[in-house]
Amino acid sequence: AIANACKVSSTFDSELTESDVVADECERFFDEDKELEQLINGQICFKYGNCFAETDKSNGDRKIILPGSFNPLHDGHLKLLEAATSICGDGYPCFELSAINADKPPLSIPQIKERVMQFEKIGKTVIISNQPYFYKKAELFPGSAFVIGADTAVRLINPKYYDGSYDRMIETLSGCKRTGCTFIVAGRKVDSTFKVLEDFDVPEVLKDMFVPIPAERFRMDISSTEIRRSCGL
């Protein structure tokens, strides 16, 4: 079936020797490590960790992106992206792993590869970036819909995270808006209480950027932190 899809004879006889294959594999892994090093160092901004086409949902370059650390990837992540995709209607659903964290040391190359492997095992697309901030993600992926929890949404609209400046918060998120990006917001526990987008006072000028996922469409309180804790990690 693969041969037919690629228009290649199923009896094709490769002239590659075993040593050629090994050399090719070594070169591929070397190139991958080199690319990841360049990404961590800021020489490139993002790369696809893998790419599994979902043509029925594809619409040009528009993406429906669920960012996260995915340590580990769990069923809640998968169901959340499914719910967001059903609400958006079109776009290419994928996950985004940032190698750089605003509050923690950058991920190592082995850590990145280990987390990417989770997506490869289930045939899901993941993008690796070096941008922990949404205004930078919006520049990288204009027109995209970012899937976030209510806990992230409340931080996005809190002037505290913009040096205490309300105007700077408006200016920064308005910049995201100009790129055509939106935020698809799922309910999440905030200070031990389940919150949804409607519980927060989103500035009027930004309201059309934030789209709620109804709790009846998606609710899962489990987190990666709780999973690690239950596993004694």
mmCIF file of C-alpha atoms in Angstrom, residues 32-127:
data_model
loop_
_atom_site.group_PDB
_atom_site.id
_atom_site.type_symbol
_atom_site.label_atom_id
_atom_site.label_comp_id
_atom_site.label_asym_id
_atom_site.label_seq_id
_atom_site.Cartn_x
_atom_site.Cartn_y
_atom_site.Cartn_z
ATOM 1 C CA GLU A 32 18.466 16.330 14.356
ATOM 2 C CA ASP A 33 20.705 16.971 17.367
ATOM 3 C CA LYS A 34 22.365 19.846 15.537
ATOM 4 C CA GLU A 35 18.990 21.398 14.706
ATOM 5 C CA LEU A 36 17.834 21.066 18.308
ATOM 6 C CA GLU A 37 21.044 22.684 19.520
ATOM 7 C CA GLN A 38 20.486 25.553 17.081
ATOM 8 C CA LEU A 39 16.923 25.904 18.333
ATOM 9 C CA ILE A 40 17.980 26.030 21.987
ATOM 10 C CA ASN A 41 20.656 28.605 21.110
ATOM 11 C CA GLY A 42 18.155 30.764 19.220
ATOM 12 C CA GLN A 43 19.624 30.241 15.743
ATOM 13 C CA ILE A 44 16.303 28.839 14.535
ATOM 14 C CA CYS A 45 12.899 29.542 16.075
ATOM 15 C CA PHE A 46 11.053 26.265 15.572
ATOM 16 C CA LYS A 47 11.109 22.898 13.875
ATOM 17 C CA TYR A 48 8.684 20.046 13.407
ATOM 18 C CA GLY A 49 9.474 17.201 15.763
ATOM 19 C CA ASN A 50 7.367 15.075 13.438
ATOM 20 C CA CYS A 51 4.493 15.647 11.044
ATOM 21 C CA PHE A 52 1.455 13.450 10.568
ATOM 22 C CA ALA A 53 -0.887 14.855 7.927
ATOM 23 C CA GLU A 54 -4.533 15.298 8.863
ATOM 24 C CA THR A 55 -5.749 16.654 5.539
ATOM 25 C CA ASP A 56 -9.420 16.649 6.488
ATOM 26 C CA LYS A 57 -8.665 19.351 9.055
ATOM 27 C CA SER A 58 -5.987 21.223 7.125
ATOM 28 C CA ASN A 59 -6.640 24.757 5.926
ATOM 29 C CA GLY A 60 -3.508 26.338 4.535
ATOM 30 C CA ASP A 61 -1.101 27.484 7.221
ATOM 31 C CA ARG A 62 -3.698 27.980 9.948
ATOM 32 C CA LYS A 63 -2.964 25.832 12.957
ATOM 33 C CA ILE A 64 -4.812 24.853 16.102
ATOM 34 C CA ILE A 65 -1.960 24.638 18.595
ATOM 35 C CA LEU A 66 -1.941 23.155 22.080
ATOM 36 C CA PRO A 67 1.256 24.339 23.829
ATOM 37 C CA GLY A 68 2.640 22.494 26.822
ATOM 38 C CA SER A 69 5.569 20.775 28.482
ATOM 39 C CA PHE A 70 3.964 17.318 28.053
ATOM 40 C CA ASN A 71 5.806 15.767 30.972
ATOM 41 C CA PRO A 72 4.069 13.459 30.388
ATOM 42 C CA LEU A 73 1.615 13.681 27.492
ATOM 43 C CA HIS A 74 -1.743 12.369 28.734
ATOM 44 C CA ASP A 75 -5.304 11.731 27.620
ATOM 45 C CA GLY A 76 -6.439 15.160 28.782
ATOM 46 C CA HIS A 77 -4.128 16.820 26.254
ATOM 47 C CA LEU A 78 -5.500 14.681 23.421
ATOM 48 C CA LYS A 79 -9.154 15.246 24.329
ATOM 49 C CA LEU A 80 -8.580 18.983 24.805
ATOM 50 C CA LEU A 81 -7.126 19.392 21.321
ATOM 51 C CA GLU A 82 -9.999 17.332 19.878
ATOM 52 C CA ALA A 83 -12.553 19.595 21.580
ATOM 53 C CA ALA A 84 -10.788 22.754 20.424
ATOM 54 C CA THR A 85 -10.585 21.463 16.856
ATOM 55 C CA SER A 86 -14.313 20.723 16.810
ATOM 56 C CA ILE A 87 -14.997 24.304 17.933
ATOM 57 C CA CYS A 88 -12.577 25.938 15.481
ATOM 58 C CA GLY A 89 -13.987 23.994 12.556
ATOM 59 C CA ASP A 90 -10.875 24.210 10.412
ATOM 60 C CA GLY A 91 -7.120 24.380 10.810
ATOM 61 C CA TYR A 92 -4.323 21.882 11.344
ATOM 62 C CA PRO A 93 -4.342 20.464 14.894
ATOM 63 C CA CYS A 94 -0.930 20.058 16.483
ATOM 64 C CA PHE A 95 0.955 20.276 19.749
ATOM 65 C CA GLU A 96 3.774 22.688 20.568
ATOM 66 C CA LEU A 97 6.638 21.960 22.932
ATOM 67 C CA SER A 98 8.777 24.932 23.953
ATOM 68 C CA ALA A 99 12.391 24.019 24.635
ATOM 69 C CA ILE A 100 12.749 27.308 26.507
ATOM 70 C CA ASN A 101 10.748 28.027 29.644
ATOM 71 C CA ALA A 102 10.372 31.496 31.112
ATOM 72 C CA ASP A 103 10.843 30.228 34.682
ATOM 73 C CA LYS A 104 12.982 27.087 34.303
ATOM 74 C CA PRO A 105 16.223 26.003 32.614
ATOM 75 C CA PRO A 106 15.894 25.039 28.931
ATOM 76 C CA LEU A 107 15.154 21.420 28.110
ATOM 77 C CA SER A 108 18.142 19.302 27.166
ATOM 78 C CA ILE A 109 18.311 17.614 23.764
ATOM 79 C CA PRO A 110 17.618 14.150 25.305
ATOM 80 C CA GLN A 111 14.607 15.586 27.180
ATOM 81 C CA ILE A 112 13.199 17.104 23.984
ATOM 82 C CA LYS A 113 13.650 13.865 22.039
ATOM 83 C CA GLU A 114 12.054 11.826 24.817
ATOM 84 C CA ARG A 115 8.972 14.058 24.875
ATOM 85 C CA VAL A 116 8.692 14.148 21.078
ATOM 86 C CA MET A 117 8.762 10.342 21.065
ATOM 87 C CA GLN A 118 5.437 10.360 22.953
ATOM 88 C CA PHE A 119 3.779 11.984 19.934
ATOM 89 C CA GLU A 120 5.488 9.736 17.428
ATOM 90 C CA LYS A 121 4.075 6.683 19.193
ATOM 91 C CA ILE A 122 0.492 7.880 18.708
ATOM 92 C CA GLY A 123 0.886 9.559 15.322
ATOM 93 C CA LYS A 124 0.356 13.173 16.403
ATOM 94 C CA THR A 125 2.171 16.243 15.115
ATOM 95 C CA VAL A 126 4.352 18.246 17.497
ATOM 96 C CA ILE A 127 6.241 21.461 16.812
#
